[in-house]
Amino acid sequence: MDPYFAYQYLSQLETTVPKLARKEDVLWYLFTVGGLIIMINRIFLDSAMFLQGLIVAMCYTVVQDQRGAKANFFFFTVPAQLIPYCMIFSSMLMNPGIIPLQVSGIVAAHLHDFLTRLWPEFGGGPNWLPTPAFMSRLVETPRILKRDYGTAIRNPAAPTSGSSTGASTGSVLPDSWRTRGSGQRLGGE
């Protein structure tokens, strides 16, 4: 079930969490929370494992903005903010050895949420874990891309909404084709 939960909560992080709106914010979240989980596990549990903690941390972060909503956990409907605790409870029944790893995930996710959202919004303090600028450079498309069959140069000032293809005018034809005339149907009169 770990790959399913990892995919499910990572895709929800990318699409539903407002504080992680950009790709670099999600990547920075994974670096910081993963690093915190590894540090907590290394110091307190003498372990370097972190997947179980990371899954619970991603779940905790996703459900923080869904307070008051109902969610399904296997066959049960529970309040959305209780899903991480349901995961820990199910581990208590199936594999109690991973519970400390999952608790470290909740601690790391709560610490990240406190330092990036709660303290700046309600405490009036600074964001202690802002996404650094180098993360934006890591995820952006390179301006010049060397290929086996040529070189592609991306113009960052060019519109990316498809307006050069005629998509914004309501026609399916590109601009260069619209100037050619009305055209004739083949095989017709």
PDB file of C-alpha atoms in Angstrom:
ATOM      1  CA  MET A   1       0.000   0.000   0.000  1.00  0.00           C
ATOM      2  CA  ASP A   2       2.982   2.335   0.406  1.00  0.00           C
ATOM      3  CA  PRO A   3       3.355   3.148  -3.322  1.00  0.00           C
ATOM      4  CA  TYR A   4      -0.380   3.855  -3.556  1.00  0.00           C
ATOM      5  CA  PHE A   5      -0.383   6.201  -0.550  1.00  0.00           C
ATOM      6  CA  ALA A   6       2.844   7.898  -1.694  1.00  0.00           C
ATOM      7  CA  TYR A   7       1.363   8.570  -5.149  1.00  0.00           C
ATOM      8  CA  GLN A   8      -2.017   9.619  -3.770  1.00  0.00           C
ATOM      9  CA  TYR A   9      -0.717  12.138  -1.241  1.00  0.00           C
ATOM     10  CA  LEU A  10       2.076  13.483  -3.447  1.00  0.00           C
ATOM     11  CA  SER A  11      -0.381  14.206  -6.250  1.00  0.00           C
ATOM     12  CA  GLN A  12      -2.706  15.894  -3.741  1.00  0.00           C
ATOM     13  CA  LEU A  13       0.229  17.967  -2.441  1.00  0.00           C
ATOM     14  CA  GLU A  14       0.840  19.226  -5.968  1.00  0.00           C
ATOM     15  CA  THR A  15      -2.775  20.028  -6.760  1.00  0.00           C
ATOM     16  CA  THR A  16      -4.682  20.933  -3.589  1.00  0.00           C
ATOM     17  CA  VAL A  17      -2.303  22.539  -1.071  1.00  0.00           C
ATOM     18  CA  PRO A  18      -2.217  26.327  -1.638  1.00  0.00           C
ATOM     19  CA  LYS A  19       1.118  26.911   0.103  1.00  0.00           C
ATOM     20  CA  LEU A  20       2.745  24.432  -2.307  1.00  0.00           C
ATOM     21  CA  ALA A  21       1.444  25.955  -5.526  1.00  0.00           C
ATOM     22  CA  ARG A  22       4.727  25.809  -7.469  1.00  0.00           C
ATOM     23  CA  LYS A  23       6.800  22.726  -8.343  1.00  0.00           C
ATOM     24  CA  GLU A  24       9.782  24.088  -6.461  1.00  0.00           C
ATOM     25  CA  ASP A  25       7.668  24.524  -3.322  1.00  0.00           C
ATOM     26  CA  VAL A  26       6.698  20.839  -3.414  1.00  0.00           C
ATOM     27  CA  LEU A  27      10.310  19.820  -3.996  1.00  0.00           C
ATOM     28  CA  TRP A  28      11.490  22.029  -1.107  1.00  0.00           C
ATOM     29  CA  TYR A  29       8.752  20.567   1.104  1.00  0.00           C
ATOM     30  CA  LEU A  30       9.968  17.041   0.317  1.00  0.00           C
ATOM     31  CA  PHE A  31      13.608  18.012   1.038  1.00  0.00           C
ATOM     32  CA  THR A  32      12.880  19.746   4.326  1.00  0.00           C
ATOM     33  CA  VAL A  33      10.311  17.314   5.704  1.00  0.00           C
ATOM     34  CA  GLY A  34      12.349  14.312   4.564  1.00  0.00           C
ATOM     35  CA  GLY A  35      15.451  15.787   6.184  1.00  0.00           C
ATOM     36  CA  LEU A  36      13.569  16.466   9.416  1.00  0.00           C
ATOM     37  CA  ILE A  37      12.223  12.911   9.477  1.00  0.00           C
ATOM     38  CA  ILE A  38      15.687  11.455   8.932  1.00  0.00           C
ATOM     39  CA  MET A  39      17.140  13.672  11.680  1.00  0.00           C
ATOM     40  CA  ILE A  40      14.376  12.765  14.144  1.00  0.00           C
ATOM     41  CA  ASN A  41      14.673   9.067  13.350  1.00  0.00           C
ATOM     42  CA  ARG A  42      18.463   9.141  13.542  1.00  0.00           C
ATOM     43  CA  ILE A  43      18.542  10.982  16.886  1.00  0.00           C
ATOM     44  CA  PHE A  44      15.659   9.323  18.715  1.00  0.00           C
ATOM     45  CA  LEU A  45      15.219   5.948  17.006  1.00  0.00           C
ATOM     46  CA  ASP A  46      18.748   5.249  15.753  1.00  0.00           C
ATOM     47  CA  SER A  47      17.282   4.544  12.310  1.00  0.00           C
ATOM     48  CA  ALA A  48      17.636   6.210   8.912  1.00  0.00           C
ATOM     49  CA  MET A  49      14.365   4.981   7.428  1.00  0.00           C
ATOM     50  CA  PHE A  50      11.834   7.591   6.423  1.00  0.00           C
ATOM     51  CA  LEU A  51       9.258   6.345   3.856  1.00  0.00           C
ATOM     52  CA  GLN A  52       6.533   5.585   6.404  1.00  0.00           C
ATOM     53  CA  GLY A  53       7.105   8.940   8.069  1.00  0.00           C
ATOM     54  CA  LEU A  54       7.111  10.782   4.739  1.00  0.00           C
ATOM     55  CA  ILE A  55       3.792   9.235   3.690  1.00  0.00           C
ATOM     56  CA  VAL A  56       2.146  10.225   6.974  1.00  0.00           C
ATOM     57  CA  ALA A  57       3.734  13.706   6.739  1.00  0.00           C
ATOM     58  CA  MET A  58       2.343  14.230   3.233  1.00  0.00           C
ATOM     59  CA  CYS A  59      -1.074  13.023   4.414  1.00  0.00           C
ATOM     60  CA  TYR A  60      -0.941  15.380   7.408  1.00  0.00           C
ATOM     61  CA  THR A  61      -0.072  18.353   5.189  1.00  0.00           C
ATOM     62  CA  VAL A  62      -2.800  17.554   2.644  1.00  0.00           C
ATOM     63  CA  VAL A  63      -5.590  17.232   5.205  1.00  0.00           C
ATOM     64  CA  GLN A  64      -4.721  20.439   7.100  1.00  0.00           C
ATOM     65  CA  ASP A  65      -6.614  22.482   4.514  1.00  0.00           C
ATOM     66  CA  GLN A  66      -9.550  20.056   4.444  1.00  0.00           C
ATOM     67  CA  ARG A  67     -10.824  20.635   7.989  1.00  0.00           C
ATOM     68  CA  GLY A  68     -14.520  19.942   8.300  1.00  0.00           C
ATOM     69  CA  ALA A  69     -14.599  17.719   5.214  1.00  0.00           C
ATOM     70  CA  LYS A  70     -15.265  13.999   5.313  1.00  0.00           C
ATOM     71  CA  ALA A  71     -12.799  11.511   3.898  1.00  0.00           C
ATOM     72  CA  ASN A  72     -12.746   7.765   3.393  1.00  0.00           C
ATOM     73  CA  PHE A  73     -10.126   5.573   4.982  1.00  0.00           C
ATOM     74  CA  PHE A  74     -10.639   2.136   3.477  1.00  0.00           C
ATOM     75  CA  PHE A  75     -14.258   1.359   4.474  1.00  0.00           C
ATOM     76  CA  PHE A  76     -14.754   4.088   7.061  1.00  0.00           C
ATOM     77  CA  THR A  77     -15.799   7.724   6.706  1.00  0.00           C
ATOM     78  CA  VAL A  78     -13.952   9.998   9.139  1.00  0.00           C
ATOM     79  CA  PRO A  79     -13.188  13.720   9.396  1.00  0.00           C
ATOM     80  CA  ALA A  80     -10.370  14.523   6.967  1.00  0.00           C
ATOM     81  CA  GLN A  81      -7.935  15.790   9.617  1.00  0.00           C
ATOM     82  CA  LEU A  82      -8.006  12.348  11.328  1.00  0.00           C
ATOM     83  CA  ILE A  83      -6.693  10.399   8.324  1.00  0.00           C
ATOM     84  CA  PRO A  84      -3.012  10.444   9.464  1.00  0.00           C
ATOM     85  CA  TYR A  85      -4.058   9.145  12.873  1.00  0.00           C
ATOM     86  CA  CYS A  86      -6.151   6.425  11.222  1.00  0.00           C
ATOM     87  CA  MET A  87      -3.014   5.394   9.330  1.00  0.00           C
ATOM     88  CA  ILE A  88      -1.133   5.099  12.617  1.00  0.00           C
ATOM     89  CA  PHE A  89      -4.006   3.163  14.188  1.00  0.00           C
ATOM     90  CA  SER A  90      -4.077   0.707  11.282  1.00  0.00           C
ATOM     91  CA  SER A  91      -0.320   0.256  11.697  1.00  0.00           C
ATOM     92  CA  MET A  92      -0.966  -0.568  15.332  1.00  0.00           C
ATOM     93  CA  LEU A  93      -3.047  -3.500  14.137  1.00  0.00           C
ATOM     94  CA  MET A  94      -0.831  -4.652  11.253  1.00  0.00           C
ATOM     95  CA  ASN A  95       2.788  -3.613  11.947  1.00  0.00           C
ATOM     96  CA  PRO A  96       3.356  -1.869  15.300  1.00  0.00           C
ATOM     97  CA  GLY A  97       7.101  -1.493  14.639  1.00  0.00           C
ATOM     98  CA  ILE A  98       6.605   1.402  12.214  1.00  0.00           C
ATOM     99  CA  ILE A  99       4.529   3.570  14.540  1.00  0.00           C
ATOM    100  CA  PRO A 100       7.544   5.611  15.785  1.00  0.00           C
ATOM    101  CA  LEU A 101       8.516   6.294  12.159  1.00  0.00           C
ATOM    102  CA  GLN A 102       4.992   7.521  11.396  1.00  0.00           C
ATOM    103  CA  VAL A 103       4.911   9.713  14.494  1.00  0.00           C
ATOM    104  CA  SER A 104       8.176  11.311  13.374  1.00  0.00           C
ATOM    105  CA  GLY A 105       6.409  12.141  10.086  1.00  0.00           C
ATOM    106  CA  ILE A 106       3.610  13.937  11.927  1.00  0.00           C
ATOM    107  CA  VAL A 107       6.139  15.848  14.039  1.00  0.00           C
ATOM    108  CA  ALA A 108       8.137  16.885  10.941  1.00  0.00           C
ATOM    109  CA  ALA A 109       5.030  17.918   8.972  1.00  0.00           C
ATOM    110  CA  HIS A 110       3.671  19.887  11.922  1.00  0.00           C
ATOM    111  CA  LEU A 111       7.039  21.609  12.399  1.00  0.00           C
ATOM    112  CA  HIS A 112       7.143  22.512   8.693  1.00  0.00           C
ATOM    113  CA  ASP A 113       3.559  23.807   8.828  1.00  0.00           C
ATOM    114  CA  PHE A 114       4.340  25.840  11.934  1.00  0.00           C
ATOM    115  CA  LEU A 115       7.517  27.397  10.525  1.00  0.00           C
ATOM    116  CA  THR A 116       6.087  28.203   7.080  1.00  0.00           C
ATOM    117  CA  ARG A 117       2.424  29.016   7.701  1.00  0.00           C
ATOM    118  CA  LEU A 118       1.288  29.242  11.329  1.00  0.00           C
ATOM    119  CA  TRP A 119       4.089  31.373  12.755  1.00  0.00           C
ATOM    120  CA  PRO A 120       4.120  33.916   9.880  1.00  0.00           C
ATOM    121  CA  GLU A 121       0.304  34.220   9.738  1.00  0.00           C
ATOM    122  CA  PHE A 122      -0.669  34.158  13.391  1.00  0.00           C
ATOM    123  CA  GLY A 123       2.553  34.908  15.285  1.00  0.00           C
ATOM    124  CA  GLY A 124       3.709  37.764  13.083  1.00  0.00           C
ATOM    125  CA  GLY A 125       7.139  36.220  12.600  1.00  0.00           C
ATOM    126  CA  PRO A 126       9.105  35.441   9.450  1.00  0.00           C
ATOM    127  CA  ASN A 127       8.813  32.318   7.325  1.00  0.00           C
ATOM    128  CA  TRP A 128      11.713  30.227   8.610  1.00  0.00           C
ATOM    129  CA  LEU A 129      11.769  27.817   5.659  1.00  0.00           C
ATOM    130  CA  PRO A 130      11.177  29.852   2.481  1.00  0.00           C
ATOM    131  CA  THR A 131      11.785  28.120  -0.817  1.00  0.00           C
ATOM    132  CA  PRO A 132      15.287  29.142  -1.925  1.00  0.00           C
ATOM    133  CA  ALA A 133      15.850  30.669  -5.347  1.00  0.00           C
ATOM    134  CA  PHE A 134      18.108  27.841  -6.520  1.00  0.00           C
ATOM    135  CA  MET A 135      15.114  25.467  -6.341  1.00  0.00           C
ATOM    136  CA  SER A 136      13.411  27.512  -9.072  1.00  0.00           C
ATOM    137  CA  ARG A 137      16.457  27.146 -11.279  1.00  0.00           C
ATOM    138  CA  LEU A 138      16.476  23.384 -10.641  1.00  0.00           C
ATOM    139  CA  VAL A 139      12.956  22.853 -11.945  1.00  0.00           C
ATOM    140  CA  GLU A 140      12.765  25.353 -14.811  1.00  0.00           C
ATOM    141  CA  THR A 141      13.066  24.277 -18.422  1.00  0.00           C
ATOM    142  CA  PRO A 142      16.500  25.083 -19.826  1.00  0.00           C
ATOM    143  CA  ARG A 143      16.629  27.991 -22.266  1.00  0.00           C
ATOM    144  CA  ILE A 144      18.868  26.167 -24.763  1.00  0.00           C
ATOM    145  CA  LEU A 145      18.337  22.463 -25.241  1.00  0.00           C
ATOM    146  CA  LYS A 146      20.896  20.515 -27.276  1.00  0.00           C
ATOM    147  CA  ARG A 147      19.431  17.556 -29.145  1.00  0.00           C
ATOM    148  CA  ASP A 148      20.843  14.929 -31.492  1.00  0.00           C
ATOM    149  CA  TYR A 149      18.895  16.464 -34.362  1.00  0.00           C
ATOM    150  CA  GLY A 150      19.309  20.178 -33.639  1.00  0.00           C
ATOM    151  CA  THR A 151      19.132  22.911 -31.040  1.00  0.00           C
ATOM    152  CA  ALA A 152      15.943  24.262 -29.476  1.00  0.00           C
ATOM    153  CA  ILE A 153      15.982  27.755 -28.017  1.00  0.00           C
ATOM    154  CA  ARG A 154      13.118  28.611 -25.703  1.00  0.00           C
ATOM    155  CA  ASN A 155      12.105  32.259 -25.667  1.00  0.00           C
ATOM    156  CA  PRO A 156      10.993  33.085 -22.105  1.00  0.00           C
ATOM    157  CA  ALA A 157       9.105  36.182 -23.349  1.00  0.00           C
ATOM    158  CA  ALA A 158       7.011  34.186 -25.826  1.00  0.00           C
ATOM    159  CA  PRO A 159       3.381  33.599 -24.896  1.00  0.00           C
ATOM    160  CA  THR A 160       2.741  30.099 -23.609  1.00  0.00           C
ATOM    161  CA  SER A 161      -1.042  30.140 -23.798  1.00  0.00           C
ATOM    162  CA  GLY A 162      -1.196  28.993 -27.409  1.00  0.00           C
ATOM    163  CA  SER A 163      -2.208  32.366 -28.818  1.00  0.00           C
ATOM    164  CA  SER A 164       0.259  32.060 -31.685  1.00  0.00           C
ATOM    165  CA  THR A 165      -1.549  28.946 -32.903  1.00  0.00           C
ATOM    166  CA  GLY A 166      -4.894  30.676 -33.155  1.00  0.00           C
ATOM    167  CA  ALA A 167      -6.311  28.961 -30.059  1.00  0.00           C
ATOM    168  CA  SER A 168      -7.414  32.244 -28.539  1.00  0.00           C
ATOM    169  CA  THR A 169      -9.455  33.355 -31.575  1.00  0.00           C
ATOM    170  CA  GLY A 170     -11.835  30.407 -31.574  1.00  0.00           C
ATOM    171  CA  SER A 171     -10.513  28.897 -34.825  1.00  0.00           C
ATOM    172  CA  VAL A 172      -8.777  25.566 -35.111  1.00  0.00           C
ATOM    173  CA  LEU A 173      -6.521  26.841 -37.910  1.00  0.00           C
ATOM    174  CA  PRO A 174      -3.172  28.523 -37.277  1.00  0.00           C
ATOM    175  CA  ASP A 175      -2.821  32.217 -38.237  1.00  0.00           C
ATOM    176  CA  SER A 176      -0.809  31.434 -41.368  1.00  0.00           C
ATOM    177  CA  TRP A 177      -3.585  29.218 -42.760  1.00  0.00           C
ATOM    178  CA  ARG A 178      -6.407  31.719 -42.226  1.00  0.00           C
ATOM    179  CA  THR A 179      -4.948  34.110 -44.818  1.00  0.00           C
ATOM    180  CA  ARG A 180      -5.124  31.507 -47.613  1.00  0.00           C
ATOM    181  CA  GLY A 181      -8.827  31.887 -48.375  1.00  0.00           C
ATOM    182  CA  SER A 182     -11.949  29.874 -47.701  1.00  0.00           C
ATOM    183  CA  GLY A 183     -10.676  26.687 -49.294  1.00  0.00           C
ATOM    184  CA  GLN A 184     -12.628  24.145 -51.364  1.00  0.00           C
ATOM    185  CA  ARG A 185     -14.018  20.772 -50.469  1.00  0.00           C
ATOM    186  CA  LEU A 186     -12.490  17.899 -52.431  1.00  0.00           C
ATOM    187  CA  GLY A 187     -14.875  15.852 -54.546  1.00  0.00           C
ATOM    188  CA  GLY A 188     -17.601  18.446 -54.236  1.00  0.00           C
ATOM    189  CA  GLU A 189     -19.198  20.756 -56.759  1.00  0.00           C
TER     190      GLU A 189
END
